[in-house]
mmCIF file of N, CA and C in Angstrom:
data_model
loop_
_atom_site.group_PDB
_atom_site.id
_atom_site.type_symbol
_atom_site.label_atom_id
_atom_site.label_comp_id
_atom_site.label_asym_id
_atom_site.label_seq_id
_atom_site.Cartn_x
_atom_site.Cartn_y
_atom_site.Cartn_z
ATOM 1 N N UNK J 1442 48.589 142.319 40.085
ATOM 2 C CA UNK J 1442 47.204 142.170 39.051
ATOM 3 C C UNK J 1442 47.649 143.151 38.313
ATOM 4 N N UNK J 1443 47.678 145.120 39.311
ATOM 5 C CA UNK J 1443 47.977 146.462 38.842
ATOM 6 C C UNK J 1443 48.850 146.432 37.871
ATOM 7 N N UNK J 1444 49.890 145.631 38.196
ATOM 8 C CA UNK J 1444 51.339 145.882 36.680
ATOM 9 C C UNK J 1444 50.542 145.913 35.689
ATOM 10 N N UNK J 1445 49.103 144.531 35.589
ATOM 11 C CA UNK J 1445 49.232 144.457 34.057
ATOM 12 C C UNK J 1445 48.072 145.485 33.613
ATOM 13 N N UNK J 1446 47.361 145.621 34.635
ATOM 14 C CA UNK J 1446 46.126 146.988 34.282
ATOM 15 C C UNK J 1446 47.089 148.440 33.592
ATOM 16 N N UNK J 1447 48.217 148.888 34.031
ATOM 17 C CA UNK J 1447 49.433 149.711 33.689
ATOM 18 C C UNK J 1447 49.755 149.702 32.315
ATOM 19 N N UNK J 1448 50.324 148.231 32.194
ATOM 20 C CA UNK J 1448 50.909 147.607 30.932
ATOM 21 C C UNK J 1448 49.661 148.090 29.954
ATOM 22 N N UNK J 1449 48.380 147.473 30.108
ATOM 23 C CA UNK J 1449 47.637 147.442 29.269
ATOM 24 C C UNK J 1449 47.191 149.066 28.688
ATOM 25 N N UNK J 1450 47.275 149.824 29.662
ATOM 26 C CA UNK J 1450 46.652 151.077 29.308
ATOM 27 C C UNK J 1450 48.198 151.558 29.165
ATOM 28 N N UNK J 1451 48.918 151.362 28.968
ATOM 29 C CA UNK J 1451 49.838 151.651 28.536
ATOM 30 C C UNK J 1451 49.985 151.916 27.262
ATOM 31 N N UNK J 1452 50.094 150.753 26.643
ATOM 32 C CA UNK J 1452 49.456 149.938 25.773
ATOM 33 C C UNK J 1452 48.821 150.719 24.606
ATOM 34 N N UNK J 1453 47.389 150.612 25.544
ATOM 35 C CA UNK J 1453 46.284 151.449 24.499
ATOM 36 C C UNK J 1453 46.735 152.766 24.311
ATOM 37 N N UNK J 1454 47.307 153.541 25.098
ATOM 38 C CA UNK J 1454 47.522 155.300 25.072
ATOM 39 C C UNK J 1454 48.996 155.172 24.029
ATOM 40 N N UNK J 1455 50.015 153.968 23.573
ATOM 41 C CA UNK J 1455 50.385 154.253 22.531
ATOM 42 C C UNK J 1455 50.206 154.135 21.317
ATOM 43 N N UNK J 1456 48.993 153.291 21.594
ATOM 44 C CA UNK J 1456 48.318 152.413 20.019
ATOM 45 C C UNK J 1456 47.460 153.882 19.402
ATOM 46 N N UNK J 1457 46.414 154.094 20.522
ATOM 47 C CA UNK J 1457 45.570 155.772 20.997
ATOM 48 C C UNK J 1457 46.477 156.701 19.710
ATOM 49 N N UNK J 1458 47.376 156.675 20.472
ATOM 50 C CA UNK J 1458 48.699 157.976 19.333
ATOM 51 C C UNK J 1458 48.622 158.453 18.963
ATOM 52 N N UNK J 1459 49.077 156.669 18.339
ATOM 53 C CA UNK J 1459 49.294 156.596 16.925
ATOM 54 C C UNK J 1459 48.795 157.213 15.775
ATOM 55 N N UNK J 1460 47.069 156.684 16.096
ATOM 56 C CA UNK J 1460 46.204 156.888 14.918
ATOM 57 C C UNK J 1460 45.624 157.871 14.813
ATOM 58 N N UNK J 1461 44.688 158.477 14.222
ATOM 59 C CA UNK J 1461 43.619 159.800 14.437
ATOM 60 C C UNK J 1461 42.388 159.248 14.598
ATOM 61 N N UNK J 1462 41.544 158.129 14.632
ATOM 62 C CA UNK J 1462 40.618 157.880 14.844
ATOM 63 C C UNK J 1462 40.365 157.405 16.368
ATOM 64 N N UNK J 1463 39.187 157.993 16.356
ATOM 65 C CA UNK J 1463 38.371 157.663 17.838
ATOM 66 C C UNK J 1463 38.116 156.539 18.488
ATOM 67 N N UNK J 1464 38.360 155.865 19.324
ATOM 68 C CA UNK J 1464 38.373 154.773 19.977
ATOM 69 C C UNK J 1464 37.039 154.721 21.303
ATOM 70 N N UNK J 1465 36.353 153.811 21.532
ATOM 71 C CA UNK J 1465 35.742 153.770 22.312
ATOM 72 C C UNK J 1465 36.003 152.158 22.790
ATOM 73 N N UNK J 1466 35.924 152.022 24.747
ATOM 74 C CA UNK J 1466 36.322 150.640 24.991
ATOM 75 C C UNK J 1466 35.725 150.691 26.066
ATOM 76 N N UNK J 1467 34.932 149.600 26.429
ATOM 77 C CA UNK J 1467 34.357 149.145 27.916
ATOM 78 C C UNK J 1467 34.956 147.355 28.403
ATOM 79 N N UNK J 1468 34.823 147.526 29.270
ATOM 80 C CA UNK J 1468 35.061 146.425 29.797
ATOM 81 C C UNK J 1468 34.620 145.978 31.114
ATOM 82 N N UNK J 1469 34.900 144.781 30.963
ATOM 83 C CA UNK J 1469 34.497 144.140 32.551
ATOM 84 C C UNK J 1469 35.201 142.545 32.363
ATOM 85 N N UNK J 1470 35.503 142.555 34.167
ATOM 86 C CA UNK J 1470 36.666 141.790 34.352
ATOM 87 C C UNK J 1470 35.743 140.350 35.372
ATOM 88 N N UNK J 1471 35.653 139.167 34.789
ATOM 89 C CA UNK J 1471 34.713 138.226 35.298
ATOM 90 C C UNK J 1471 34.968 137.967 36.732
ATOM 91 N N UNK J 1472 34.140 137.695 37.841
ATOM 92 C CA UNK J 1472 34.822 137.321 39.230
ATOM 93 C C UNK J 1472 35.186 136.345 39.253
ATOM 94 N N UNK J 1473 34.795 135.384 37.964
ATOM 95 C CA UNK J 1473 35.683 134.223 38.819
ATOM 96 C C UNK J 1473 37.319 134.171 38.277
ATOM 97 N N UNK J 1474 37.401 134.999 37.309
ATOM 98 C CA UNK J 1474 39.017 135.520 37.202
ATOM 99 C C UNK J 1474 39.468 136.331 37.889
ATOM 100 N N UNK J 1475 39.169 136.696 39.068
ATOM 101 C CA UNK J 1475 39.505 137.878 39.904
ATOM 102 C C UNK J 1475 41.047 138.174 40.228
ATOM 103 N N UNK J 1476 41.585 136.790 40.917
ATOM 104 C CA UNK J 1476 42.599 136.502 41.525
ATOM 105 C C UNK J 1476 43.557 135.514 40.699
ATOM 106 N N UNK J 1477 43.300 135.875 39.014
ATOM 107 C CA UNK J 1477 44.491 134.477 38.218
ATOM 108 C C UNK J 1477 45.848 135.419 37.690
ATOM 109 N N UNK J 1478 47.201 134.156 37.955
ATOM 110 C CA UNK J 1478 47.906 134.892 37.539
ATOM 111 C C UNK J 1478 48.650 134.360 36.485
ATOM 112 N N UNK J 1479 48.831 134.797 35.436
ATOM 113 C CA UNK J 1479 49.295 134.739 34.302
ATOM 114 C C UNK J 1479 50.803 133.968 34.357
ATOM 115 N N UNK J 1480 51.485 133.373 34.169
ATOM 116 C CA UNK J 1480 52.604 133.080 34.173
ATOM 117 C C UNK J 1480 53.272 133.300 32.499
ATOM 118 N N UNK J 1481 52.498 132.677 31.422
ATOM 119 C CA UNK J 1481 53.249 132.746 29.684
ATOM 120 C C UNK J 1481 52.110 133.529 29.261
ATOM 121 N N UNK J 1482 51.838 134.472 28.269
ATOM 122 C CA UNK J 1482 51.620 134.797 27.928
ATOM 123 C C UNK J 1482 52.235 134.752 25.765
ATOM 124 N N UNK J 1483 51.249 134.118 24.711
ATOM 125 C CA UNK J 1483 51.651 134.689 23.569
ATOM 126 C C UNK J 1483 50.899 136.046 22.835
ATOM 127 N N UNK J 1484 52.160 136.439 22.126
ATOM 128 C CA UNK J 1484 51.318 137.691 21.453
ATOM 129 C C UNK J 1484 51.498 136.849 19.972
ATOM 130 N N UNK J 1485 50.697 137.491 19.694
ATOM 131 C CA UNK J 1485 49.945 137.076 18.049
ATOM 132 C C UNK J 1485 49.610 138.673 17.458
ATOM 133 N N UNK J 1486 50.754 138.883 16.758
ATOM 134 C CA UNK J 1486 50.075 140.071 15.666
ATOM 135 C C UNK J 1486 49.392 139.916 14.193
ATOM 136 N N UNK J 1487 48.114 139.911 14.220
ATOM 137 C CA UNK J 1487 47.132 139.187 13.204
ATOM 138 C C UNK J 1487 48.009 140.512 11.644
ATOM 139 N N UNK J 1488 48.731 140.077 10.809
ATOM 140 C CA UNK J 1488 49.141 141.155 9.724
ATOM 141 C C UNK J 1488 49.856 139.715 8.737
ATOM 142 N N UNK J 1489 50.235 140.467 7.175
ATOM 143 C CA UNK J 1489 50.591 139.401 6.708
ATOM 144 C C UNK J 1489 51.513 140.190 6.408
ATOM 145 N N UNK J 1490 52.091 140.787 6.613
ATOM 146 C CA UNK J 1490 53.585 141.339 6.941
ATOM 147 C C UNK J 1490 54.601 141.107 7.634
ATOM 148 N N UNK J 1491 55.398 140.144 7.262
ATOM 149 C CA UNK J 1491 56.167 139.044 8.631
ATOM 150 C C UNK J 1491 56.971 140.215 9.064
ATOM 151 N N UNK J 1492 57.960 141.100 8.569
ATOM 152 C CA UNK J 1492 58.591 142.060 9.329
ATOM 153 C C UNK J 1492 58.131 142.642 10.127
ATOM 154 N N UNK J 1493 56.775 143.536 10.090
ATOM 155 C CA UNK J 1493 55.825 143.866 10.924
ATOM 156 C C UNK J 1493 55.506 143.189 12.059
ATOM 157 N N UNK J 1494 55.160 141.989 11.453
ATOM 158 C CA UNK J 1494 54.771 141.068 12.729
ATOM 159 C C UNK J 1494 56.056 140.709 14.008
ATOM 160 N N UNK J 1495 56.945 140.460 12.984
ATOM 161 C CA UNK J 1495 58.097 140.180 13.803
ATOM 162 C C UNK J 1495 58.550 141.411 14.998
ATOM 163 N N UNK J 1496 58.393 142.704 14.508
ATOM 164 C CA UNK J 1496 58.855 143.582 15.152
ATOM 165 C C UNK J 1496 57.733 143.717 16.203
ATOM 166 N N UNK J 1497 56.488 143.673 15.769
ATOM 167 C CA UNK J 1497 55.070 144.174 16.626
ATOM 168 C C UNK J 1497 55.464 143.216 17.760
ATOM 169 N N UNK J 1498 55.448 141.969 17.388
ATOM 170 C CA UNK J 1498 55.919 140.838 18.764
ATOM 171 C C UNK J 1498 56.678 141.010 19.524
ATOM 172 N N UNK J 1499 58.382 141.447 19.085
ATOM 173 C CA UNK J 1499 59.315 141.451 19.682
ATOM 174 C C UNK J 1499 58.959 142.606 20.862
ATOM 175 N N UNK J 1500 58.489 143.712 20.234
ATOM 176 C CA UNK J 1500 58.019 144.747 21.145
ATOM 177 C C UNK J 1500 57.374 144.559 22.188
ATOM 178 N N UNK J 1501 56.657 143.998 21.975
ATOM 179 C CA UNK J 1501 55.160 143.794 22.604
ATOM 180 C C UNK J 1501 55.878 142.120 23.161
ATOM 181 N N UNK J 1502 56.606 141.803 23.753
ATOM 182 C CA UNK J 1502 57.361 140.895 24.444
ATOM 183 C C UNK J 1502 58.158 141.468 25.693
ATOM 184 N N UNK J 1503 58.988 142.409 25.141
ATOM 185 C CA UNK J 1503 59.849 143.294 25.573
ATOM 186 C C UNK J 1503 59.118 144.289 26.766
ATOM 187 N N UNK J 1504 57.487 144.575 26.560
ATOM 188 C CA UNK J 1504 56.719 145.299 27.131
ATOM 189 C C UNK J 1504 56.919 144.736 28.512
ATOM 190 N N UNK J 1505 56.361 143.438 27.846
ATOM 191 C CA UNK J 1505 55.629 142.033 29.280
ATOM 192 C C UNK J 1505 56.797 142.051 30.032
ATOM 193 N N UNK J 1506 58.083 141.949 29.541
ATOM 194 C CA UNK J 1506 59.415 141.365 30.250
ATOM 195 C C UNK J 1506 59.329 142.886 31.435
ATOM 196 N N UNK J 1507 59.506 143.964 30.575
ATOM 197 C CA UNK J 1507 59.820 144.845 31.515
ATOM 198 C C UNK J 1507 58.499 144.869 32.689
ATOM 199 N N UNK J 1508 57.841 144.875 33.211
ATOM 200 C CA UNK J 1508 56.785 144.425 33.946
ATOM 201 C C UNK J 1508 56.660 143.448 34.829
ATOM 202 N N UNK J 1509 57.848 142.342 34.686
ATOM 203 C CA UNK J 1509 57.736 141.066 34.853
ATOM 204 C C UNK J 1509 56.774 140.056 34.569
ATOM 205 N N UNK J 1510 56.714 139.658 33.048
ATOM 206 C CA UNK J 1510 55.888 138.777 32.380
ATOM 207 C C UNK J 1510 56.486 138.215 31.996
ATOM 208 N N UNK J 1511 56.413 136.915 31.889
ATOM 209 C CA UNK J 1511 56.663 136.094 30.071
ATOM 210 C C UNK J 1511 56.316 136.474 29.384
ATOM 211 N N UNK J 1512 56.367 136.371 28.074
ATOM 212 C CA UNK J 1512 55.798 136.414 27.024
ATOM 213 C C UNK J 1512 56.531 135.928 25.870
ATOM 214 N N UNK J 1513 55.555 135.362 24.566
ATOM 215 C CA UNK J 1513 56.302 135.012 23.480
ATOM 216 C C UNK J 1513 55.736 135.383 22.603
ATOM 217 N N UNK J 1514 56.858 134.822 21.181
ATOM 218 C CA UNK J 1514 56.127 135.501 20.151
ATOM 219 C C UNK J 1514 55.783 134.307 19.337
ATOM 220 N N UNK J 1515 54.332 135.112 18.985
ATOM 221 C CA UNK J 1515 53.701 133.245 18.345
ATOM 222 C C UNK J 1515 54.283 133.207 16.859
ATOM 223 N N UNK J 1516 55.283 133.994 16.211
ATOM 224 C CA UNK J 1516 55.912 133.243 15.259
ATOM 225 C C UNK J 1516 57.001 132.223 15.569
ATOM 226 N N UNK J 1517 57.275 132.091 16.466
ATOM 227 C CA UNK J 1517 58.087 131.005 17.140
ATOM 228 C C UNK J 1517 57.292 129.768 17.648
ATOM 229 N N UNK J 1518 56.139 130.370 18.177
ATOM 230 C CA UNK J 1518 55.391 129.090 18.388
ATOM 231 C C UNK J 1518 54.485 128.811 16.876
ATOM 232 N N UNK J 1519 54.006 129.423 16.003
ATOM 233 C CA UNK J 1519 53.250 129.425 14.916
ATOM 234 C C UNK J 1519 53.913 129.754 13.403
ATOM 235 N N UNK J 1520 55.080 129.470 13.359
ATOM 236 C CA UNK J 1520 55.818 129.659 11.799
ATOM 237 C C UNK J 1520 54.862 129.544 10.747
ATOM 238 N N UNK J 1521 54.684 131.036 9.643
ATOM 239 C CA UNK J 1521 54.283 131.594 8.970
ATOM 240 C C UNK J 1521 54.757 130.090 7.677
ATOM 241 N N UNK J 1522 55.847 129.382 8.260
ATOM 242 C CA UNK J 1522 56.361 128.268 6.962
ATOM 243 C C UNK J 1522 55.055 127.065 6.932
ATOM 244 N N UNK J 1523 54.406 126.929 8.294
ATOM 245 C CA UNK J 1523 53.664 125.630 8.207
ATOM 246 C C UNK J 1523 51.908 126.287 8.515
ATOM 247 N N UNK J 1524 51.491 125.365 7.930
ATOM 248 C CA UNK J 1524 49.800 125.253 7.984
ATOM 249 C C UNK J 1524 49.476 124.244 9.300
ATOM 250 N N UNK J 1525 48.817 124.811 10.526
ATOM 251 C CA UNK J 1525 48.631 124.182 11.933
ATOM 252 C C UNK J 1525 47.850 124.227 11.854
ATOM 253 N N UNK J 1526 46.758 122.450 12.217
ATOM 254 C CA UNK J 1526 45.076 122.575 12.715
ATOM 255 C C UNK J 1526 45.304 123.000 13.553
ATOM 256 N N UNK J 1527 44.155 123.856 13.838
ATOM 257 C CA UNK J 1527 43.351 124.215 15.327
ATOM 258 C C UNK J 1527 44.168 123.060 16.671
ATOM 259 N N UNK J 1528 44.173 121.648 16.166
ATOM 260 C CA UNK J 1528 44.179 120.684 17.400
ATOM 261 C C UNK J 1528 45.894 120.871 16.946
ATOM 262 N N UNK J 1529 46.533 120.934 16.239
ATOM 263 C CA UNK J 1529 47.830 121.282 16.415
ATOM 264 C C UNK J 1529 48.425 122.612 17.098
ATOM 265 N N UNK J 1530 48.132 123.525 16.898
ATOM 266 C CA UNK J 1530 47.945 125.261 17.883
ATOM 267 C C UNK J 1530 47.931 124.747 19.279
ATOM 268 N N UNK J 1531 46.468 124.229 19.676
ATOM 269 C CA UNK J 1531 45.882 123.844 20.968
ATOM 270 C C UNK J 1531 47.000 123.138 21.610
ATOM 271 N N UNK J 1532 47.555 121.906 20.633
ATOM 272 C CA UNK J 1532 49.264 121.165 21.649
ATOM 273 C C UNK J 1532 50.391 122.043 22.136
ATOM 274 N N UNK J 1533 50.392 122.673 20.913
ATOM 275 C CA UNK J 1533 51.379 123.719 21.077
ATOM 276 C C UNK J 1533 51.569 124.699 22.346
ATOM 277 N N UNK J 1534 50.405 125.178 22.130
ATOM 278 C CA UNK J 1534 50.315 125.737 23.508
ATOM 279 C C UNK J 1534 50.224 125.672 24.536
ATOM 280 N N UNK J 1535 49.612 124.389 25.098
ATOM 281 C CA UNK J 1535 49.868 123.229 26.196
ATOM 282 C C UNK J 1535 51.276 123.250 26.436
ATOM 283 N N UNK J 1536 51.578 122.295 25.516
ATOM 284 C CA UNK J 1536 53.383 121.702 25.515
ATOM 285 C C UNK J 1536 54.057 123.121 25.834
ATOM 286 N N UNK J 1537 53.382 124.263 25.750
ATOM 287 C CA UNK J 1537 54.639 125.562 25.561
ATOM 288 C C UNK J 1537 54.278 126.357 27.029
ATOM 289 N N UNK J 1538 53.229 125.483 27.919
ATOM 290 C CA UNK J 1538 52.903 126.630 29.376
ATOM 291 C C UNK J 1538 52.186 127.857 29.018
ATOM 292 N N UNK J 1539 51.243 128.200 27.823
ATOM 293 C CA UNK J 1539 50.576 129.068 27.454
ATOM 294 C C UNK J 1539 49.386 129.147 27.967
ATOM 295 N N UNK J 1540 49.351 131.035 29.072
ATOM 296 C CA UNK J 1540 48.356 130.775 30.053
ATOM 297 C C UNK J 1540 46.968 131.513 29.193
ATOM 298 N N UNK J 1541 48.145 132.369 28.541
ATOM 299 C CA UNK J 1541 46.738 133.652 27.424
ATOM 300 C C UNK J 1541 47.440 134.036 26.349
ATOM 301 N N UNK J 1542 46.662 134.415 25.692
ATOM 302 C CA UNK J 1542 46.751 135.369 24.542
ATOM 303 C C UNK J 1542 46.442 136.458 24.130
ATOM 304 N N UNK J 1543 47.616 137.048 23.327
ATOM 305 C CA UNK J 1543 46.683 138.527 23.409
ATOM 306 C C UNK J 1543 47.174 138.639 21.611
ATOM 307 N N UNK J 1544 46.159 139.273 21.271
ATOM 308 C CA UNK J 1544 46.094 139.220 19.907
ATOM 309 C C UNK J 1544 45.565 140.255 19.121
ATOM 310 N N UNK J 1545 46.960 140.861 18.481
ATOM 311 C CA UNK J 1545 46.930 142.387 17.915
ATOM 312 C C UNK J 1545 46.088 142.066 16.572
ATOM 313 N N UNK J 1546 45.131 142.884 16.475
ATOM 314 C CA UNK J 1546 44.670 143.247 14.043
ATOM 315 C C UNK J 1546 45.183 144.607 14.313
ATOM 316 N N UNK J 1547 45.953 144.818 13.523
ATOM 317 C CA UNK J 1547 46.431 145.100 12.813
ATOM 318 C C UNK J 1547 45.232 145.990 11.485
ATOM 319 N N UNK J 1548 44.803 147.305 11.743
ATOM 320 C CA UNK J 1548 43.788 148.000 10.841
ATOM 321 C C UNK J 1548 44.581 149.531 10.090
ATOM 322 N N UNK J 1549 43.790 150.154 9.305
ATOM 323 C CA UNK J 1549 44.703 150.995 8.276
ATOM 324 C C UNK J 1549 45.647 151.666 9.318
ATOM 325 N N UNK J 1550 46.436 152.309 8.747
ATOM 326 C CA UNK J 1550 47.607 153.027 8.950
ATOM 327 C C UNK J 1550 47.603 154.338 7.755
ATOM 328 N N UNK J 1551 48.276 155.033 8.112
ATOM 329 C CA UNK J 1551 48.592 156.564 6.711
ATOM 330 C C UNK J 1551 48.962 157.509 7.262
ATOM 331 N N UNK J 1552 49.760 158.521 6.330
ATOM 332 C CA UNK J 1552 50.136 159.720 6.628
ATOM 333 C C UNK J 1552 49.731 160.532 5.528
ATOM 334 N N UNK J 1553 49.346 161.451 6.175
ATOM 335 C CA UNK J 1553 48.551 162.415 4.951
ATOM 336 C C UNK J 1553 49.460 163.943 5.449
#
């Protein structure tokens, strides 16, 4: 579990250093999920830029694998060529043994 926390802290540090905006974050760990083990995580980059989505998801999957966690790119599970209903998405999550998902929302970016 410590590896997961270290990984998320590293991701936050990288993302935080990439922009100039300040960010506050508060977290709470539900006691009912204190000792849960995740076997497979789906990485979802919420961006309309397919190239950026594939790169971001791919790098996140590799980062998870580096700390011993199995992850999958959402672009392979939910291809941009299909319009899937919520029920179809849930069925795909179950079929692919996805325990959790990490949703990444891409905000403003730029250089001055």
